[in-house]
Short mmCIF file of C-alpha atoms in Angstrom, two decimals:
data_model
loop_
_atom_site.label_atom_id
_atom_site.label_comp_id
_atom_site.label_asym_id
_atom_site.label_seq_id
_atom_site.Cartn_x
_atom_site.Cartn_y
_atom_site.Cartn_z
CA MET A 1 18.29 1.88 9.23
CA THR A 2 16.81 2.33 5.78
CA ALA A 3 13.10 1.72 5.93
CA THR A 4 11.17 0.28 3.02
CA ALA A 5 9.34 2.97 1.11
CA PRO A 6 5.62 2.50 0.49
CA ALA A 7 5.96 0.92 -2.94
CA ARG A 8 2.78 -1.12 -3.40
CA TRP A 9 2.44 -4.37 -5.22
CA VAL A 10 -0.09 -3.86 -7.99
CA PRO A 11 -2.11 -6.97 -8.92
CA PRO A 12 -2.60 -7.75 -12.62
CA ASP A 13 -5.78 -7.52 -14.59
CA PRO A 14 -7.29 -11.05 -14.26
CA GLN A 15 -6.92 -11.47 -18.03
CA MET A 16 -3.15 -11.38 -17.54
CA VAL A 17 -3.01 -14.50 -15.32
CA PRO A 18 -2.66 -16.94 -18.30
CA GLU A 19 0.23 -14.86 -19.61
CA TRP A 20 1.88 -14.87 -16.20
CA ARG A 21 1.57 -18.66 -16.15
CA ALA A 22 3.14 -18.89 -19.59
CA GLN A 23 6.09 -16.70 -18.51
CA LEU A 24 6.66 -18.84 -15.41
CA VAL A 25 6.62 -22.02 -17.53
CA ASP A 26 9.29 -20.56 -19.83
CA TYR A 27 11.36 -19.26 -16.91
CA ALA A 28 11.34 -22.66 -15.14
CA ALA A 29 13.42 -24.08 -18.01
CA SER A 30 15.97 -21.23 -18.05
CA ASN A 31 19.46 -21.02 -16.62
CA PRO A 32 18.70 -18.01 -14.38
CA SER A 33 15.87 -19.98 -12.88
CA ASN A 34 18.21 -22.93 -12.22
CA ILE A 35 20.64 -20.60 -10.47
CA THR A 36 17.89 -19.12 -8.30
CA MET A 37 16.58 -22.55 -7.35
CA ARG A 38 20.09 -23.80 -6.57
CA GLU A 39 20.59 -20.88 -4.15
CA ALA A 40 17.19 -21.56 -2.61
CA ILE A 41 18.25 -25.19 -2.03
CA ARG A 42 21.52 -24.13 -0.42
CA SER A 43 19.76 -21.64 1.85
CA GLY A 44 17.29 -24.29 3.03
CA ARG A 45 14.16 -22.78 1.48
CA CYS A 46 13.19 -26.02 -0.36
CA SER A 47 11.19 -28.31 1.84
CA ILE A 48 10.59 -31.20 -0.58
CA VAL A 49 13.85 -32.68 -1.83
CA PRO A 50 14.88 -35.95 -3.50
CA THR A 51 17.90 -38.17 -2.87
CA MET A 52 19.21 -40.80 -5.25
CA ARG A 53 19.94 -44.27 -3.79
CA ASN A 54 20.13 -42.56 -0.38
CA ALA A 55 22.96 -40.31 -1.64
CA PRO A 56 22.75 -36.53 -1.99
CA ILE A 57 22.18 -35.09 -5.43
CA GLU A 58 24.29 -32.23 -6.72
CA ALA A 59 22.59 -28.85 -6.34
CA ASP A 60 22.47 -28.21 -10.12
CA THR A 61 20.81 -31.60 -10.79
CA LEU A 62 18.47 -31.17 -7.87
CA ALA A 63 17.38 -27.73 -9.09
CA ALA A 64 16.69 -29.17 -12.60
CA ILE A 65 14.58 -31.96 -11.09
CA LEU A 66 12.53 -29.59 -8.99
CA LEU A 67 12.03 -27.07 -11.78
CA ASN A 68 11.38 -29.37 -14.77
CA LYS A 69 9.85 -32.43 -13.17
CA ALA A 70 7.76 -30.67 -10.53
CA GLU A 71 7.34 -26.89 -10.87
CA ARG A 72 6.98 -26.67 -14.66
CA ALA A 73 4.79 -29.76 -14.93
CA ARG A 74 2.48 -28.38 -12.19
CA LEU A 75 2.07 -25.03 -13.98
CA GLU A 76 1.52 -26.62 -17.35
CA GLU A 77 -1.46 -28.56 -16.00
CA ALA A 78 -2.88 -25.88 -13.72
CA GLN A 79 -6.37 -24.48 -13.64
CA LEU A 80 -6.05 -20.68 -13.35
CA TYR A 81 -7.65 -18.54 -10.67
CA TYR A 82 -7.70 -14.88 -9.61
CA ALA A 83 -8.92 -14.01 -6.13
CA THR A 84 -10.20 -10.46 -5.91
CA ALA A 85 -9.10 -8.14 -3.11
CA ASP A 86 -12.38 -8.79 -1.22
CA MET A 87 -11.99 -12.56 -1.58
CA THR A 88 -8.40 -12.33 -0.37
CA ALA A 89 -9.43 -10.26 2.64
CA LEU A 90 -12.25 -12.69 3.45
CA ALA A 91 -9.85 -15.62 3.38
CA LEU A 92 -7.44 -13.77 5.63
CA ALA A 93 -10.23 -12.85 8.06
CA ALA A 94 -11.47 -16.45 8.33
CA ALA A 95 -7.87 -17.79 8.55
CA ALA A 96 -7.15 -15.78 11.69
CA THR A 97 -7.71 -19.13 13.43
CA PRO A 98 -6.16 -22.24 11.83
CA PRO A 99 -8.41 -24.63 9.93
CA ARG A 100 -9.89 -27.18 12.34
CA GLU A 101 -10.36 -29.97 9.90
CA ARG A 102 -7.41 -32.10 8.86
CA VAL A 103 -5.73 -31.45 5.51
CA SER A 104 -7.84 -33.02 2.77
CA VAL A 105 -6.86 -33.26 -0.89
CA ASP A 106 -10.61 -33.05 -1.61
CA ARG A 107 -10.51 -29.37 -0.58
CA VAL A 108 -8.54 -28.20 -3.65
CA PRO A 109 -10.75 -26.73 -6.38
CA ALA A 110 -8.60 -28.43 -9.02
CA GLU A 111 -5.94 -31.16 -8.83
CA SER A 112 -3.37 -28.66 -10.15
CA GLY A 113 -3.89 -24.92 -9.88
CA PHE A 114 -2.27 -21.49 -10.04
CA ILE A 115 -3.88 -18.56 -8.21
CA VAL A 116 -2.99 -14.87 -8.07
CA PHE A 117 -4.38 -12.83 -5.15
CA GLY A 118 -5.65 -9.27 -5.35
CA GLU A 119 -3.79 -8.42 -2.14
CA PRO A 120 -0.76 -10.09 -0.49
CA ILE A 121 -1.66 -13.05 1.71
CA GLY A 122 1.31 -12.36 3.96
CA GLY A 123 4.98 -11.62 3.69
CA TYR A 124 8.22 -11.38 5.60
CA VAL A 125 10.86 -8.82 6.47
CA GLU A 126 14.42 -9.56 5.44
CA ASP A 127 17.49 -7.84 6.88
CA VAL A 128 19.65 -7.59 3.78
CA GLY A 129 22.90 -7.19 5.73
CA ALA A 130 22.19 -10.24 7.88
CA ALA A 131 21.14 -12.29 4.82
CA LEU A 132 24.47 -11.56 3.02
CA ALA A 133 26.66 -12.00 6.12
CA GLY A 134 29.27 -14.65 5.56
CA THR A 135 29.06 -14.40 1.78
CA VAL A 136 31.37 -12.65 -0.72
CA ALA A 137 28.62 -9.99 -1.15
CA ALA A 138 28.69 -8.95 2.55
CA ARG A 139 29.57 -5.37 3.36
CA PRO A 140 30.10 -3.85 6.80
CA GLY A 141 27.59 -1.30 8.02
CA VAL A 142 24.70 -2.37 5.77
CA ASP A 143 21.43 -1.60 7.58
CA ALA A 144 18.49 -2.11 5.22
CA LYS A 145 15.31 -4.13 5.50
CA VAL A 146 13.00 -5.22 2.72
CA THR A 147 9.42 -6.48 3.07
CA THR A 148 8.62 -9.23 0.57
CA PRO A 149 4.91 -9.87 -0.02
CA ILE A 150 3.48 -13.28 -1.01
CA VAL A 151 0.97 -12.77 -3.81
CA ALA A 152 0.44 -16.05 -5.67
CA ALA A 153 0.56 -19.83 -5.28
CA SER A 154 0.53 -22.97 -7.36
CA TRP A 155 -0.33 -26.47 -6.18
CA THR A 156 -0.81 -30.04 -7.19
CA VAL A 157 -2.06 -33.21 -5.52
CA TRP A 158 1.17 -35.23 -5.18
CA THR A 159 2.66 -38.54 -4.17
CA PRO A 160 6.40 -39.46 -4.13
CA GLU A 161 5.80 -41.74 -7.13
CA ASP A 162 4.64 -38.80 -9.30
CA VAL A 163 8.19 -37.49 -10.03
CA ASN A 164 10.91 -39.86 -11.22
CA VAL A 165 14.36 -39.44 -12.67
CA GLU A 166 15.23 -41.56 -15.69
CA GLY A 167 17.68 -44.37 -14.95
CA ALA A 168 17.74 -43.96 -11.18
CA PRO A 169 15.26 -44.45 -8.31
CA VAL A 170 14.52 -41.34 -6.29
CA THR A 171 13.60 -41.16 -2.61
CA TRP A 172 11.84 -38.01 -1.51
CA GLY A 173 12.31 -36.29 1.80
CA HIS A 174 10.49 -33.54 3.66
CA ILE A 175 12.45 -30.82 5.46
CA THR A 176 10.56 -29.19 8.35
CA SER A 177 11.47 -27.31 11.48
CA ASP A 178 12.09 -30.73 13.05
CA GLY A 179 14.68 -31.69 10.45
CA TYR A 180 14.76 -34.06 7.49
CA ALA A 181 12.47 -37.08 7.20
CA PRO A 182 11.92 -39.50 4.29
CA ILE A 183 8.46 -39.35 2.71
CA PRO A 184 7.05 -42.88 2.76
CA PRO A 185 5.94 -44.32 -0.61
CA GLY A 186 2.22 -43.86 -1.14
CA THR A 187 2.06 -40.66 0.92
CA ARG A 188 -0.55 -38.29 -0.53
CA GLY A 189 -0.52 -34.57 -0.08
CA ILE A 190 -0.67 -31.13 -1.71
CA TRP A 191 2.63 -29.63 -2.93
CA VAL A 192 2.34 -25.85 -2.84
CA THR A 193 4.71 -23.23 -4.21
CA TYR A 194 4.47 -19.59 -3.10
CA TYR A 195 5.50 -16.64 -5.26
CA SER A 196 6.60 -13.08 -4.52
CA PRO A 197 6.75 -10.16 -6.95
CA ARG A 198 9.94 -9.39 -8.79
CA GLY A 199 11.43 -5.93 -8.63
CA LEU A 200 10.28 -4.79 -5.22
CA PHE A 201 13.72 -3.49 -4.29
CA SER A 202 12.19 -0.37 -5.82
CA GLY A 203 10.71 0.05 -2.38
CA LEU A 204 14.15 1.24 -1.25
CA PRO A 205 15.87 4.39 -2.48
CA PRO A 206 18.08 3.37 -5.44
CA GLU A 207 21.23 4.58 -3.66
CA THR A 208 20.66 2.32 -0.64
CA VAL A 209 23.80 0.23 -0.05
CA LEU A 210 23.08 -3.49 0.25
CA GLY A 211 26.45 -5.23 -0.19
CA THR A 212 29.42 -5.76 -2.50
CA MET A 213 29.28 -6.70 -6.20
CA ARG A 214 31.46 -9.46 -7.65
CA ASP A 215 33.95 -6.91 -8.95
CA GLY A 216 34.24 -5.30 -5.50
CA SER A 217 32.07 -2.25 -6.28
CA VAL A 218 29.18 -1.15 -4.10
CA MET A 219 25.93 -3.11 -4.52
CA THR A 220 22.93 -0.77 -4.35
CA ALA A 221 19.17 -1.31 -4.48
CA GLY A 222 19.11 0.42 -7.85
CA LEU A 223 21.67 -1.97 -9.36
CA ILE A 224 19.85 -5.05 -8.06
CA GLU A 225 16.59 -3.65 -9.41
CA ALA A 226 18.14 -3.14 -12.84
CA GLU A 227 19.57 -6.68 -12.85
CA GLN A 228 16.23 -8.18 -11.95
CA GLN A 229 14.44 -6.25 -14.68
CA ALA A 230 17.02 -7.42 -17.25
CA VAL A 231 16.35 -11.11 -16.57
CA PRO A 232 13.32 -12.48 -18.50
CA GLY A 233 10.82 -14.53 -16.54
CA GLY A 234 7.78 -12.43 -15.88
CA PRO A 235 6.62 -10.58 -12.77
CA LEU A 236 6.87 -13.37 -10.16
CA ASN A 237 9.67 -15.11 -8.26
CA TRP A 238 9.62 -18.66 -6.84
CA ASP A 239 9.79 -17.85 -3.13
CA ASN A 240 9.02 -20.90 -0.97
CA GLU A 241 7.19 -24.22 -0.89
CA VAL A 242 5.44 -26.55 1.48
CA LEU A 243 3.92 -30.05 1.52
CA LEU A 244 0.46 -30.30 3.10
CA THR A 245 0.16 -34.01 3.96
CA ASP A 246 -3.29 -35.50 3.58
CA GLY A 247 -4.76 -36.13 7.04
CA ALA A 248 -2.32 -33.83 8.90
CA GLU A 249 -3.56 -31.38 11.48
CA PHE A 250 -3.09 -27.64 11.09
CA GLU A 251 -1.14 -26.09 13.98
CA THR A 252 -0.83 -22.55 15.22
CA ALA A 253 1.21 -20.69 12.64
CA ARG A 254 4.64 -19.25 13.14
CA PRO A 255 4.42 -15.58 11.98
CA ASP A 256 5.76 -14.73 8.51
CA THR A 257 6.18 -18.36 7.39
CA THR A 258 4.56 -20.79 4.97
CA ASP A 259 2.37 -21.79 7.96
CA VAL A 260 0.44 -18.50 7.77
CA TRP A 261 0.19 -18.50 3.97
CA SER A 262 -0.98 -22.14 3.95
CA HIS A 263 -3.77 -21.36 6.45
CA THR A 264 -4.99 -18.58 4.15
CA LEU A 265 -4.66 -20.63 0.94
CA TYR A 266 -6.45 -23.58 2.45
CA THR A 267 -9.21 -21.29 3.77
CA ALA A 268 -9.55 -19.81 0.29
CA TRP A 269 -10.06 -23.37 -1.05
CA GLN A 270 -12.68 -23.98 1.64
CA LEU A 271 -14.54 -20.83 0.60
CA MET A 272 -14.31 -21.70 -3.09
CA THR A 273 -15.46 -25.31 -2.75
CA ALA A 274 -18.17 -24.99 -0.08
CA THR A 275 -21.15 -27.03 -1.24
CA SER A 276 -23.28 -26.82 1.94
CA GLY A 277 -24.12 -24.04 4.31
CA THR A 278 -23.21 -20.51 3.27
CA ARG A 279 -22.31 -19.86 -0.33
CA TRP A 280 -19.25 -17.68 -0.20
CA ALA A 281 -17.93 -17.33 -3.74
CA ASP A 282 -19.04 -16.04 -7.11
CA VAL A 283 -16.93 -17.36 -10.00
CA GLU A 284 -16.65 -15.77 -13.43
CA GLU A 285 -14.65 -17.47 -16.21
CA ILE A 286 -12.70 -15.24 -18.58
CA PRO A 287 -11.52 -17.01 -21.74
CA ARG A 288 -8.02 -16.49 -23.17
CA GLU A 289 -7.78 -14.95 -26.64
CA ARG A 290 -7.13 -17.31 -29.56
CA ALA A 291 -3.49 -16.20 -30.11
CA GLY A 292 -2.71 -16.86 -26.46
CA ARG A 293 -4.27 -20.32 -26.60
CA LYS A 294 -2.05 -21.16 -29.56
CA ARG A 295 1.07 -19.99 -27.72
CA ASP A 296 0.05 -22.10 -24.74
CA ALA A 297 -0.29 -25.18 -26.92
CA ARG A 298 3.18 -24.56 -28.46
CA GLN A 299 4.65 -24.34 -24.93
CA GLY A 300 3.14 -27.70 -23.98
CA ILE A 301 0.58 -26.19 -21.61
CA THR A 302 -2.23 -28.72 -21.24
CA GLY A 303 -4.24 -27.03 -18.47
CA PRO A 304 -7.13 -24.67 -19.17
CA SER A 305 -6.20 -21.28 -20.62
CA ALA A 306 -9.27 -19.53 -19.18
CA VAL A 307 -8.98 -17.85 -15.80
CA ARG A 308 -11.64 -18.18 -13.09
CA VAL A 309 -12.14 -14.91 -11.20
CA VAL A 310 -13.26 -15.64 -7.63
CA ASN A 311 -15.13 -12.91 -5.77
CA VAL A 312 -17.09 -12.79 -2.53
CA HIS A 313 -20.71 -13.73 -3.16
CA THR A 314 -22.89 -10.64 -3.54
CA ALA A 315 -24.86 -11.61 -0.40
CA HIS A 316 -21.68 -11.11 1.70
CA ARG A 317 -19.68 -8.60 -0.30
CA PRO A 318 -18.70 -5.50 1.73
CA PRO A 319 -19.69 -2.00 0.60
CA ARG A 320 -17.31 -0.20 -1.74
CA GLU A 321 -16.55 2.44 0.87
CA ALA A 322 -15.50 -0.18 3.44
CA ALA A 323 -13.26 -1.96 0.92
CA ALA A 324 -11.71 1.37 -0.11
CA ALA A 325 -11.03 2.32 3.52
CA ASP A 326 -9.23 -0.98 4.15
CA ALA A 327 -7.25 -0.63 0.92
CA ALA A 328 -6.14 2.86 1.90
CA ALA A 329 -4.90 1.58 5.27
CA SER A 330 -2.84 -1.20 3.61
CA SER A 331 0.79 -0.82 2.64
CA GLY A 332 0.30 -3.13 -0.37
CA ARG A 333 3.33 -5.16 0.80
CA ARG A 334 1.70 -7.13 3.61
CA GLU A 335 -1.70 -8.77 4.21
CA PRO A 336 -4.41 -6.09 4.29
CA SER A 337 -6.58 -4.97 7.17
CA TRP A 338 -10.25 -5.96 7.23
CA SER A 339 -11.36 -3.67 10.05
CA CYS A 340 -13.92 -1.91 7.83
CA ARG A 341 -14.95 -4.77 5.61
CA TRP A 342 -15.61 -7.24 8.43
CA PRO A 343 -15.80 -5.51 11.88
CA VAL A 344 -16.55 -8.99 13.30
CA ARG A 345 -14.69 -11.73 11.51
CA PRO A 346 -16.36 -14.76 9.96
CA TYR A 347 -15.60 -17.78 12.10
CA ARG A 348 -15.22 -21.55 11.76
CA ARG A 349 -17.61 -24.21 12.97
CA SER A 350 -16.41 -27.80 13.08
CA THR A 351 -19.30 -29.84 11.66
CA CYS A 352 -19.57 -33.57 12.23
CA LEU A 353 -20.55 -35.41 9.07
CA ASN A 354 -21.47 -38.62 10.86
CA PRO A 355 -23.07 -37.74 14.25
CA ARG A 356 -23.97 -41.39 14.95
CA GLY A 357 -20.28 -42.32 15.06
CA HIS A 358 -19.16 -39.20 16.89
CA ALA A 359 -19.09 -40.71 20.40
CA ALA A 360 -16.96 -43.64 19.22
CA GLY A 361 -14.61 -41.39 17.26
CA GLU A 362 -15.72 -42.96 13.98
CA CYS A 363 -16.80 -39.77 12.32
CA GLN A 364 -15.33 -37.16 10.00
CA HIS A 365 -15.41 -33.41 10.62
CA GLU A 366 -15.17 -30.53 8.17
CA ASP A 367 -15.01 -26.78 8.62
CA ARG A 368 -18.01 -24.64 7.83
CA ILE A 369 -17.24 -20.94 7.72
CA VAL A 370 -20.05 -18.93 9.31
CA PRO A 371 -20.72 -15.25 8.49
CA GLY A 372 -19.84 -12.64 11.06
CA HIS A 373 -21.26 -9.11 10.93
CA ILE A 374 -20.60 -8.52 7.27
CA LYS A 375 -22.34 -5.16 6.88
CA GLY A 376 -23.72 -2.47 9.11
CA PRO A 377 -22.34 -0.82 12.26
CA GLN A 378 -20.10 -2.79 14.57
CA GLY A 379 -22.12 -4.78 17.07
CA ALA A 380 -25.28 -4.89 14.96
CA PRO A 381 -26.89 -8.29 14.87
CA LEU A 382 -26.56 -10.44 11.77
CA ARG A 383 -29.94 -10.99 10.13
CA THR A 384 -30.60 -14.48 8.98
CA GLY A 385 -33.63 -15.95 7.23
CA THR A 386 -34.89 -17.77 4.18
CA THR A 387 -35.26 -14.69 1.94
CA VAL A 388 -32.70 -14.51 -0.85
CA HIS A 389 -31.81 -11.10 -2.31
CA LEU A 390 -30.14 -11.21 -5.72
CA TRP A 391 -27.81 -8.30 -6.49
CA ASP A 392 -26.53 -7.54 -9.97
CA ARG A 393 -24.01 -4.97 -8.69
CA GLN A 394 -21.85 -4.45 -5.65
CA PRO A 395 -23.91 -2.90 -2.77
CA GLU A 396 -23.29 0.62 -1.62
CA ALA A 397 -22.63 1.60 2.02
CA ASP A 398 -26.31 2.17 2.77
CA ALA A 399 -27.38 -1.11 1.20
#
């Protein structure tokens, strides 16, 4: 078997996030993007699909609807975010147990958003030979596996009435592990798209055999890498999507699926929007340069061009040495370890917002994320009190 080489995904400078969004907006309207989406539909990776008068829609038309009416529109309106490596690791640590509160559209920090993470929030391993089996590209004896990291997400608060096709009524359906089910009119939820990096076949030796090209020649990792680099569209691929229905319960996640990534993304929203209890996030806004704002306007981008950099609040930020140790232990292609940053994970507390109605079941609960042992030796007690220490720099190990 050909193992994936340790080729790390390198996050962008936060100032590049607006440019990445602009490239994704352009790519969504391109023919290569339509082809990619069409293949995703045929392979069952799209979970939110429309039908027209209860009849199937051709894959090309369906891809165009999903890209232009949903994906591109969502990105054009998105507020931009960049979660630092520490913030990503904190969200992963807290998301080790599923959110206890039900899905709430009030948890999103903006109605439409696009976030890039400083570390992967998960990933999956794909057996290339098995993936191509039964297709014209299949080749006997292929034994290669590739790890695909998930590094970004976009979202919007959505109802089935938000996306229409001119001249024809559209009924939306939701594909889950239980099969296909129509989405009732008036349903409210959060439509999330997850992205993986382009070009990570470079993690395999270029000569690795993956399959057969259309002309019958050998398909190698190097050839696929070159083809990907030749197609414009920026550094990200549309990878998968999910609908988080307002009021639904989070369940135990199936490994390496949108379940895991959604737990982490939702936890990141909880950390970013917490207004009571512990303050978890520091946010810095970086404006886009004037030329970039003009290009955004010409593209039809109506969302903010500034990017909000989200970091762990200085009161809870781990020492540099601990963060460096965790980064060194990470492959850069999967979610990172937090064994040094947070020896004891932060944990969830389900807080009743209406205790008087609790006994009768007439209350509402929300998650509050409680600090674990953020700094100091493992097993040391967490000090709490009313004193507030303001740091203007990241603390060192002996802080």
